[in-house]
Amino acid sequence: MDVSMIPLDYATLRVIWWLLLGVLLIGFAVMDGFDLGVAALLPVVATTDEERRVMLNLVGPVWEGNQVWLITGGGAIFAAWPLLYAASFSGLYLAMLLLLVALIVRPVGFKYRSKLPDARWRATWDGLLCFSGVVASLVFGVAMGNLLLGLPFGSDPETLRPLYAGSLWQLFTPFPLLAGVVSVAMLLAHGAALLAWRTDGLIAARARRIGAVLALACGVLFALAGVLVASMDGHVIAGTVDVSAASNPALKAVEVVGGGWMHNFSRWPWMWLAPGLGVAGSLLAALLLWRGARVSAFLATSTAITGVILTVGFALFPFLMPSSLQPGMGLTVWDASSSHFTLWVMLLATVVFLPIVVFYTGYVYRVMRGTVTPESVSENPNAY
């Protein structure tokens, strides 16, 4: 097909796929984030085996569908941003492996935890489920923090093959760890909000108290991280860039300047809505949970998650993966994408299949609606 026949130009398609990547990340954090949060809170909120089974059966029927958002995001990166996929999945192999271990432990825990009545057996799996929720939440936040610092990679100027020069432990420096703690507090508060909404009695009461503290911590720490970002070095493209040229990171010049990640907020003031949503959503969630709200508290934590992820995306734009080793070889929206034709075909497929996925997800949640109680769990022979 002649690319001149495509109704959307190359630059526009690149921005659309940058937005779609953001939608997938937000969808994963909102939908699968409460699964991770509930798993992490399992030994904290529940004090009896019966209460832990209630928590497991709240997320057990939907976690697999929720994780599809992560798989879809990885597939979108592979197809729409091949250079980003190559640089991140090869250079960050050990970090990805740690994340996969955490994500693999979770379904195994769901399936095997209640196979035996032995208290030690169940306590072991409860600990592993808590581990999976905390570690996965932490790694996602640490990844965001490292993107703002820039990752130590470069590229072969002839083959564009990514060359990573860092190690696993270099990822866990103070600022990325702060970002990881923000992520843990954010997703655990989200899980607590779901528990406050979809359970009752002591479980819901404890979830409200713990969730209020976590949401407050998320808002305060996110604001602190924002202050640090405003004072740290950021990457800025120097000169002009051909936004419709074939992908080649070597064709641009990048400057590292103090406060560089704040330039987009100065250029487009409406972007301040994102950090505003992150802070306000967290503080509102803390207030609503403290006052015993249900659905509104869950919507508030969802809003906070959306604001936090949008803030990082807006600050980085047009960068997808900045390089601290060779800033000029950092990957951007304009030089890390697939071809014009590939992006167009993928967009057509997305327009057809994404509404189907959203409709089916909505149908599943409608079927699974209602409060999960010890009685409903004991009456269901297929319960976890």
mmCIF file with all atom_site columns, N, CA and C in Angstrom, residues 89-144:
data_model
loop_
_atom_site.group_PDB
_atom_site.id
_atom_site.type_symbol
_atom_site.label_atom_id
_atom_site.label_alt_id
_atom_site.label_comp_id
_atom_site.label_asym_id
_atom_site.label_entity_id
_atom_site.label_seq_id
_atom_site.pdbx_PDB_ins_code
_atom_site.Cartn_x
_atom_site.Cartn_y
_atom_site.Cartn_z
_atom_site.occupancy
_atom_site.B_iso_or_equiv
_atom_site.pdbx_formal_charge
_atom_site.auth_seq_id
_atom_site.auth_comp_id
_atom_site.auth_asym_id
_atom_site.auth_atom_id
_atom_site.pdbx_PDB_model_num
ATOM 1   N N  . PHE A 1 89  ? 13.620 -4.643  27.081 1.00 0.00 ? 89  PHE A N  1
ATOM 2   C CA . PHE A 1 89  ? 13.499 -6.055  27.415 1.00 0.00 ? 89  PHE A CA 1
ATOM 3   C C  . PHE A 1 89  ? 14.836 -6.789  27.390 1.00 0.00 ? 89  PHE A C  1
ATOM 4   N N  . SER A 1 90  ? 15.829 -6.225  26.700 1.00 0.00 ? 90  SER A N  1
ATOM 5   C CA . SER A 1 90  ? 17.153 -6.858  26.714 1.00 0.00 ? 90  SER A CA 1
ATOM 6   C C  . SER A 1 90  ? 18.019 -6.268  27.812 1.00 0.00 ? 90  SER A C  1
ATOM 7   N N  . GLY A 1 91  ? 18.080 -4.942  27.895 1.00 0.00 ? 91  GLY A N  1
ATOM 8   C CA . GLY A 1 91  ? 18.921 -4.305  28.900 1.00 0.00 ? 91  GLY A CA 1
ATOM 9   C C  . GLY A 1 91  ? 18.434 -4.519  30.318 1.00 0.00 ? 91  GLY A C  1
ATOM 10  N N  . LEU A 1 92  ? 17.117 -4.546  30.500 1.00 0.00 ? 92  LEU A N  1
ATOM 11  C CA . LEU A 1 92  ? 16.538 -4.680  31.838 1.00 0.00 ? 92  LEU A CA 1
ATOM 12  C C  . LEU A 1 92  ? 16.081 -6.114  32.098 1.00 0.00 ? 92  LEU A C  1
ATOM 13  N N  . TYR A 1 93  ? 16.837 -7.048  31.567 1.00 0.00 ? 93  TYR A N  1
ATOM 14  C CA . TYR A 1 93  ? 16.422 -8.454  31.627 1.00 0.00 ? 93  TYR A CA 1
ATOM 15  C C  . TYR A 1 93  ? 16.238 -8.938  33.062 1.00 0.00 ? 93  TYR A C  1
ATOM 16  N N  . LEU A 1 94  ? 17.203 -8.644  33.940 1.00 0.00 ? 94  LEU A N  1
ATOM 17  C CA . LEU A 1 94  ? 17.112 -9.140  35.316 1.00 0.00 ? 94  LEU A CA 1
ATOM 18  C C  . LEU A 1 94  ? 15.947 -8.496  36.064 1.00 0.00 ? 94  LEU A C  1
ATOM 19  N N  . ALA A 1 95  ? 15.706 -7.205  35.820 1.00 0.00 ? 95  ALA A N  1
ATOM 20  C CA . ALA A 1 95  ? 14.562 -6.548  36.448 1.00 0.00 ? 95  ALA A CA 1
ATOM 21  C C  . ALA A 1 95  ? 13.255 -7.156  35.946 1.00 0.00 ? 95  ALA A C  1
ATOM 22  N N  . MET A 1 96  ? 13.193 -7.432  34.645 1.00 0.00 ? 96  MET A N  1
ATOM 23  C CA . MET A 1 96  ? 12.012 -8.076  34.076 1.00 0.00 ? 96  MET A CA 1
ATOM 24  C C  . MET A 1 96  ? 11.823 -9.471  34.681 1.00 0.00 ? 96  MET A C  1
ATOM 25  N N  . LEU A 1 97  ? 12.934 -10.178 34.892 1.00 0.00 ? 97  LEU A N  1
ATOM 26  C CA . LEU A 1 97  ? 12.849 -11.513 35.470 1.00 0.00 ? 97  LEU A CA 1
ATOM 27  C C  . LEU A 1 97  ? 12.304 -11.453 36.892 1.00 0.00 ? 97  LEU A C  1
ATOM 28  N N  . LEU A 1 98  ? 12.765 -10.457 37.673 1.00 0.00 ? 98  LEU A N  1
ATOM 29  C CA . LEU A 1 98  ? 12.244 -10.273 39.025 1.00 0.00 ? 98  LEU A CA 1
ATOM 30  C C  . LEU A 1 98  ? 10.749 -10.004 39.000 1.00 0.00 ? 98  LEU A C  1
ATOM 31  N N  . LEU A 1 99  ? 10.318 -9.161  38.060 1.00 0.00 ? 99  LEU A N  1
ATOM 32  C CA . LEU A 1 99  ? 8.890  -8.868  37.926 1.00 0.00 ? 99  LEU A CA 1
ATOM 33  C C  . LEU A 1 99  ? 8.109  -10.115 37.540 1.00 0.00 ? 99  LEU A C  1
ATOM 34  N N  . LEU A 1 100 ? 8.640  -10.901 36.612 1.00 0.00 ? 100 LEU A N  1
ATOM 35  C CA . LEU A 1 100 ? 7.945  -12.110 36.179 1.00 0.00 ? 100 LEU A CA 1
ATOM 36  C C  . LEU A 1 100 ? 7.818  -13.117 37.319 1.00 0.00 ? 100 LEU A C  1
ATOM 37  N N  . VAL A 1 101 ? 8.864  -13.244 38.132 1.00 0.00 ? 101 VAL A N  1
ATOM 38  C CA . VAL A 1 101 ? 8.790  -14.147 39.279 1.00 0.00 ? 101 VAL A CA 1
ATOM 39  C C  . VAL A 1 101 ? 7.638  -13.740 40.191 1.00 0.00 ? 101 VAL A C  1
ATOM 40  N N  . ALA A 1 102 ? 7.544  -12.419 40.447 1.00 0.00 ? 102 ALA A N  1
ATOM 41  C CA . ALA A 1 102 ? 6.470  -11.928 41.310 1.00 0.00 ? 102 ALA A CA 1
ATOM 42  C C  . ALA A 1 102 ? 5.101  -12.196 40.692 1.00 0.00 ? 102 ALA A C  1
ATOM 43  N N  . LEU A 1 103 ? 4.983  -11.988 39.390 1.00 0.00 ? 103 LEU A N  1
ATOM 44  C CA . LEU A 1 103 ? 3.687  -12.182 38.728 1.00 0.00 ? 103 LEU A CA 1
ATOM 45  C C  . LEU A 1 103 ? 3.331  -13.659 38.589 1.00 0.00 ? 103 LEU A C  1
ATOM 46  N N  . ILE A 1 104 ? 4.342  -14.526 38.472 1.00 0.00 ? 104 ILE A N  1
ATOM 47  C CA . ILE A 1 104 ? 4.079  -15.960 38.354 1.00 0.00 ? 104 ILE A CA 1
ATOM 48  C C  . ILE A 1 104 ? 3.661  -16.548 39.701 1.00 0.00 ? 104 ILE A C  1
ATOM 49  N N  . VAL A 1 105 ? 4.245  -16.035 40.793 1.00 0.00 ? 105 VAL A N  1
ATOM 50  C CA . VAL A 1 105 ? 3.904  -16.539 42.125 1.00 0.00 ? 105 VAL A CA 1
ATOM 51  C C  . VAL A 1 105 ? 2.423  -16.309 42.424 1.00 0.00 ? 105 VAL A C  1
ATOM 52  N N  . ARG A 1 106 ? 1.874  -15.223 41.927 1.00 0.00 ? 106 ARG A N  1
ATOM 53  C CA . ARG A 1 106 ? 0.497  -14.863 42.273 1.00 0.00 ? 106 ARG A CA 1
ATOM 54  C C  . ARG A 1 106 ? -0.530 -15.913 41.826 1.00 0.00 ? 106 ARG A C  1
ATOM 55  N N  . PRO A 1 107 ? -0.586 -16.300 40.539 1.00 0.00 ? 107 PRO A N  1
ATOM 56  C CA . PRO A 1 107 ? -1.584 -17.322 40.169 1.00 0.00 ? 107 PRO A CA 1
ATOM 57  C C  . PRO A 1 107 ? -1.343 -18.663 40.826 1.00 0.00 ? 107 PRO A C  1
ATOM 58  N N  . VAL A 1 108 ? -0.070 -19.007 41.041 1.00 0.00 ? 108 VAL A N  1
ATOM 59  C CA . VAL A 1 108 ? 0.218  -20.261 41.734 1.00 0.00 ? 108 VAL A CA 1
ATOM 60  C C  . VAL A 1 108 ? -0.346 -20.208 43.150 1.00 0.00 ? 108 VAL A C  1
ATOM 61  N N  . GLY A 1 109 ? -0.177 -19.054 43.794 1.00 0.00 ? 109 GLY A N  1
ATOM 62  C CA . GLY A 1 109 ? -0.727 -18.891 45.140 1.00 0.00 ? 109 GLY A CA 1
ATOM 63  C C  . GLY A 1 109 ? -2.239 -18.989 45.162 1.00 0.00 ? 109 GLY A C  1
ATOM 64  N N  . PHE A 1 110 ? -2.894 -18.364 44.193 1.00 0.00 ? 110 PHE A N  1
ATOM 65  C CA . PHE A 1 110 ? -4.354 -18.447 44.119 1.00 0.00 ? 110 PHE A CA 1
ATOM 66  C C  . PHE A 1 110 ? -4.818 -19.898 43.998 1.00 0.00 ? 110 PHE A C  1
ATOM 67  N N  . LYS A 1 111 ? -4.119 -20.659 43.151 1.00 0.00 ? 111 LYS A N  1
ATOM 68  C CA . LYS A 1 111 ? -4.570 -22.022 42.852 1.00 0.00 ? 111 LYS A CA 1
ATOM 69  C C  . LYS A 1 111 ? -4.263 -23.015 43.978 1.00 0.00 ? 111 LYS A C  1
ATOM 70  N N  . TYR A 1 112 ? -3.110 -22.860 44.623 1.00 0.00 ? 112 TYR A N  1
ATOM 71  C CA . TYR A 1 112 ? -2.650 -23.887 45.561 1.00 0.00 ? 112 TYR A CA 1
ATOM 72  C C  . TYR A 1 112 ? -2.883 -23.535 47.019 1.00 0.00 ? 112 TYR A C  1
ATOM 73  N N  . ARG A 1 113 ? -3.153 -22.289 47.331 1.00 0.00 ? 113 ARG A N  1
ATOM 74  C CA . ARG A 1 113 ? -3.235 -21.855 48.719 1.00 0.00 ? 113 ARG A CA 1
ATOM 75  C C  . ARG A 1 113 ? -4.250 -22.655 49.538 1.00 0.00 ? 113 ARG A C  1
ATOM 76  N N  . SER A 1 114 ? -5.401 -22.917 48.979 1.00 0.00 ? 114 SER A N  1
ATOM 77  C CA . SER A 1 114 ? -6.463 -23.594 49.729 1.00 0.00 ? 114 SER A CA 1
ATOM 78  C C  . SER A 1 114 ? -6.569 -25.082 49.418 1.00 0.00 ? 114 SER A C  1
ATOM 79  N N  . LYS A 1 115 ? -5.535 -25.645 48.772 1.00 0.00 ? 115 LYS A N  1
ATOM 80  C CA . LYS A 1 115 ? -5.586 -27.069 48.447 1.00 0.00 ? 115 LYS A CA 1
ATOM 81  C C  . LYS A 1 115 ? -5.461 -27.953 49.692 1.00 0.00 ? 115 LYS A C  1
ATOM 82  N N  . LEU A 1 116 ? -4.767 -27.430 50.700 1.00 0.00 ? 116 LEU A N  1
ATOM 83  C CA . LEU A 1 116 ? -4.607 -28.187 51.941 1.00 0.00 ? 116 LEU A CA 1
ATOM 84  C C  . LEU A 1 116 ? -5.126 -27.358 53.109 1.00 0.00 ? 116 LEU A C  1
ATOM 85  N N  . PRO A 1 117 ? -5.678 -28.003 54.128 1.00 0.00 ? 117 PRO A N  1
ATOM 86  C CA . PRO A 1 117 ? -6.189 -27.261 55.288 1.00 0.00 ? 117 PRO A CA 1
ATOM 87  C C  . PRO A 1 117 ? -5.098 -26.878 56.288 1.00 0.00 ? 117 PRO A C  1
ATOM 88  N N  . ASP A 1 118 ? -3.873 -27.343 56.071 1.00 0.00 ? 118 ASP A N  1
ATOM 89  C CA . ASP A 1 118 ? -2.783 -27.091 57.004 1.00 0.00 ? 118 ASP A CA 1
ATOM 90  C C  . ASP A 1 118 ? -2.513 -25.596 57.150 1.00 0.00 ? 118 ASP A C  1
ATOM 91  N N  . ALA A 1 119 ? -2.448 -25.098 58.373 1.00 0.00 ? 119 ALA A N  1
ATOM 92  C CA . ALA A 1 119 ? -2.282 -23.664 58.624 1.00 0.00 ? 119 ALA A CA 1
ATOM 93  C C  . ALA A 1 119 ? -0.929 -23.164 58.133 1.00 0.00 ? 119 ALA A C  1
ATOM 94  N N  . ARG A 1 120 ? 0.127  -23.962 58.316 1.00 0.00 ? 120 ARG A N  1
ATOM 95  C CA . ARG A 1 120 ? 1.445  -23.531 57.858 1.00 0.00 ? 120 ARG A CA 1
ATOM 96  C C  . ARG A 1 120 ? 1.498  -23.429 56.343 1.00 0.00 ? 120 ARG A C  1
ATOM 97  N N  . TRP A 1 121 ? 0.884  -24.387 55.655 1.00 0.00 ? 121 TRP A N  1
ATOM 98  C CA . TRP A 1 121 ? 0.825  -24.368 54.200 1.00 0.00 ? 121 TRP A CA 1
ATOM 99  C C  . TRP A 1 121 ? 0.156  -23.080 53.712 1.00 0.00 ? 121 TRP A C  1
ATOM 100 N N  . ARG A 1 122 ? -0.968 -22.751 54.289 1.00 0.00 ? 122 ARG A N  1
ATOM 101 C CA . ARG A 1 122 ? -1.704 -21.572 53.848 1.00 0.00 ? 122 ARG A CA 1
ATOM 102 C C  . ARG A 1 122 ? -0.966 -20.277 54.210 1.00 0.00 ? 122 ARG A C  1
ATOM 103 N N  . ALA A 1 123 ? -0.342 -20.250 55.374 1.00 0.00 ? 123 ALA A N  1
ATOM 104 C CA . ALA A 1 123 ? 0.410  -19.059 55.771 1.00 0.00 ? 123 ALA A CA 1
ATOM 105 C C  . ALA A 1 123 ? 1.583  -18.818 54.828 1.00 0.00 ? 123 ALA A C  1
ATOM 106 N N  . THR A 1 124 ? 2.215  -19.895 54.362 1.00 0.00 ? 124 THR A N  1
ATOM 107 C CA . THR A 1 124 ? 3.328  -19.759 53.414 1.00 0.00 ? 124 THR A CA 1
ATOM 108 C C  . THR A 1 124 ? 2.863  -19.123 52.118 1.00 0.00 ? 124 THR A C  1
ATOM 109 N N  . TRP A 1 125 ? 1.743  -19.610 51.597 1.00 0.00 ? 125 TRP A N  1
ATOM 110 C CA . TRP A 1 125 ? 1.229  -19.042 50.352 1.00 0.00 ? 125 TRP A CA 1
ATOM 111 C C  . TRP A 1 125 ? 0.728  -17.614 50.545 1.00 0.00 ? 125 TRP A C  1
ATOM 112 N N  . ASP A 1 126 ? 0.186  -17.319 51.717 1.00 0.00 ? 126 ASP A N  1
ATOM 113 C CA . ASP A 1 126 ? -0.222 -15.934 51.998 1.00 0.00 ? 126 ASP A CA 1
ATOM 114 C C  . ASP A 1 126 ? 0.985  -15.001 51.956 1.00 0.00 ? 126 ASP A C  1
ATOM 115 N N  . GLY A 1 127 ? 2.102  -15.464 52.532 1.00 0.00 ? 127 GLY A N  1
ATOM 116 C CA . GLY A 1 127 ? 3.324  -14.664 52.490 1.00 0.00 ? 127 GLY A CA 1
ATOM 117 C C  . GLY A 1 127 ? 3.834  -14.474 51.077 1.00 0.00 ? 127 GLY A C  1
ATOM 118 N N  . LEU A 1 128 ? 3.759  -15.521 50.249 1.00 0.00 ? 128 LEU A N  1
ATOM 119 C CA . LEU A 1 128 ? 4.206  -15.417 48.864 1.00 0.00 ? 128 LEU A CA 1
ATOM 120 C C  . LEU A 1 128 ? 3.296  -14.491 48.060 1.00 0.00 ? 128 LEU A C  1
ATOM 121 N N  . LEU A 1 129 ? 1.999  -14.535 48.323 1.00 0.00 ? 129 LEU A N  1
ATOM 122 C CA . LEU A 1 129 ? 1.085  -13.629 47.642 1.00 0.00 ? 129 LEU A CA 1
ATOM 123 C C  . LEU A 1 129 ? 1.371  -12.180 48.031 1.00 0.00 ? 129 LEU A C  1
ATOM 124 N N  . CYS A 1 130 ? 1.651  -11.945 49.296 1.00 0.00 ? 130 CYS A N  1
ATOM 125 C CA . CYS A 1 130 ? 2.023  -10.603 49.750 1.00 0.00 ? 130 CYS A CA 1
ATOM 126 C C  . CYS A 1 130 ? 3.306  -10.163 49.062 1.00 0.00 ? 130 CYS A C  1
ATOM 127 N N  . PHE A 1 131 ? 4.287  -11.074 48.993 1.00 0.00 ? 131 PHE A N  1
ATOM 128 C CA . PHE A 1 131 ? 5.544  -10.790 48.296 1.00 0.00 ? 131 PHE A CA 1
ATOM 129 C C  . PHE A 1 131 ? 5.294  -10.391 46.849 1.00 0.00 ? 131 PHE A C  1
ATOM 130 N N  . SER A 1 132 ? 4.434  -11.126 46.161 1.00 0.00 ? 132 SER A N  1
ATOM 131 C CA . SER A 1 132 ? 4.176  -10.847 44.743 1.00 0.00 ? 132 SER A CA 1
ATOM 132 C C  . SER A 1 132 ? 3.568  -9.465  44.568 1.00 0.00 ? 132 SER A C  1
ATOM 133 N N  . GLY A 1 133 ? 2.638  -9.095  45.442 1.00 0.00 ? 133 GLY A N  1
ATOM 134 C CA . GLY A 1 133 ? 2.005  -7.792  45.314 1.00 0.00 ? 133 GLY A CA 1
ATOM 135 C C  . GLY A 1 133 ? 2.956  -6.647  45.584 1.00 0.00 ? 133 GLY A C  1
ATOM 136 N N  . VAL A 1 134 ? 3.761  -6.773  46.645 1.00 0.00 ? 134 VAL A N  1
ATOM 137 C CA . VAL A 1 134 ? 4.679  -5.690  47.010 1.00 0.00 ? 134 VAL A CA 1
ATOM 138 C C  . VAL A 1 134 ? 5.797  -5.556  45.983 1.00 0.00 ? 134 VAL A C  1
ATOM 139 N N  . VAL A 1 135 ? 6.410  -6.674  45.591 1.00 0.00 ? 135 VAL A N  1
ATOM 140 C CA . VAL A 1 135 ? 7.551  -6.620  44.673 1.00 0.00 ? 135 VAL A CA 1
ATOM 141 C C  . VAL A 1 135 ? 7.129  -6.108  43.302 1.00 0.00 ? 135 VAL A C  1
ATOM 142 N N  . ALA A 1 136 ? 6.021  -6.604  42.768 1.00 0.00 ? 136 ALA A N  1
ATOM 143 C CA . ALA A 1 136 ? 5.568  -6.136  41.465 1.00 0.00 ? 136 ALA A CA 1
ATOM 144 C C  . ALA A 1 136 ? 5.247  -4.644  41.498 1.00 0.00 ? 136 ALA A C  1
ATOM 145 N N  . SER A 1 137 ? 4.569  -4.196  42.542 1.00 0.00 ? 137 SER A N  1
ATOM 146 C CA . SER A 1 137 ? 4.246  -2.774  42.668 1.00 0.00 ? 137 SER A CA 1
ATOM 147 C C  . SER A 1 137 ? 5.517  -1.938  42.770 1.00 0.00 ? 137 SER A C  1
ATOM 148 N N  . LEU A 1 138 ? 6.499  -2.423  43.533 1.00 0.00 ? 138 LEU A N  1
ATOM 149 C CA . LEU A 1 138 ? 7.756  -1.695  43.700 1.00 0.00 ? 138 LEU A CA 1
ATOM 150 C C  . LEU A 1 138 ? 8.519  -1.602  42.389 1.00 0.00 ? 138 LEU A C  1
ATOM 151 N N  . VAL A 1 139 ? 8.609  -2.708  41.658 1.00 0.00 ? 139 VAL A N  1
ATOM 152 C CA . VAL A 1 139 ? 9.382  -2.720  40.409 1.00 0.00 ? 139 VAL A CA 1
ATOM 153 C C  . VAL A 1 139 ? 8.774  -1.774  39.377 1.00 0.00 ? 139 VAL A C  1
ATOM 154 N N  . PHE A 1 140 ? 7.452  -1.732  39.292 1.00 0.00 ? 140 PHE A N  1
ATOM 155 C CA . PHE A 1 140 ? 6.821  -0.805  38.352 1.00 0.00 ? 140 PHE A CA 1
ATOM 156 C C  . PHE A 1 140 ? 7.182  0.640   38.688 1.00 0.00 ? 140 PHE A C  1
ATOM 157 N N  . GLY A 1 141 ? 7.157  0.994   39.964 1.00 0.00 ? 141 GLY A N  1
ATOM 158 C CA . GLY A 1 141 ? 7.517  2.350   40.355 1.00 0.00 ? 141 GLY A CA 1
ATOM 159 C C  . GLY A 1 141 ? 8.982  2.656   40.137 1.00 0.00 ? 141 GLY A C  1
ATOM 160 N N  . VAL A 1 142 ? 9.847  1.695   40.461 1.00 0.00 ? 142 VAL A N  1
ATOM 161 C CA . VAL A 1 142 ? 11.284 1.875   40.250 1.00 0.00 ? 142 VAL A CA 1
ATOM 162 C C  . VAL A 1 142 ? 11.579 2.101   38.761 1.00 0.00 ? 142 VAL A C  1
ATOM 163 N N  . ALA A 1 143 ? 10.857 1.390   37.894 1.00 0.00 ? 143 ALA A N  1
ATOM 164 C CA . ALA A 1 143 ? 11.045 1.577   36.456 1.00 0.00 ? 143 ALA A CA 1
ATOM 165 C C  . ALA A 1 143 ? 10.710 3.010   36.046 1.00 0.00 ? 143 ALA A C  1
ATOM 166 N N  . MET A 1 144 ? 9.607  3.544   36.555 1.00 0.00 ? 144 MET A N  1
ATOM 167 C CA . MET A 1 144 ? 9.236  4.926   36.247 1.00 0.00 ? 144 MET A CA 1
ATOM 168 C C  . MET A 1 144 ? 10.297 5.905   36.748 1.00 0.00 ? 144 MET A C  1
#
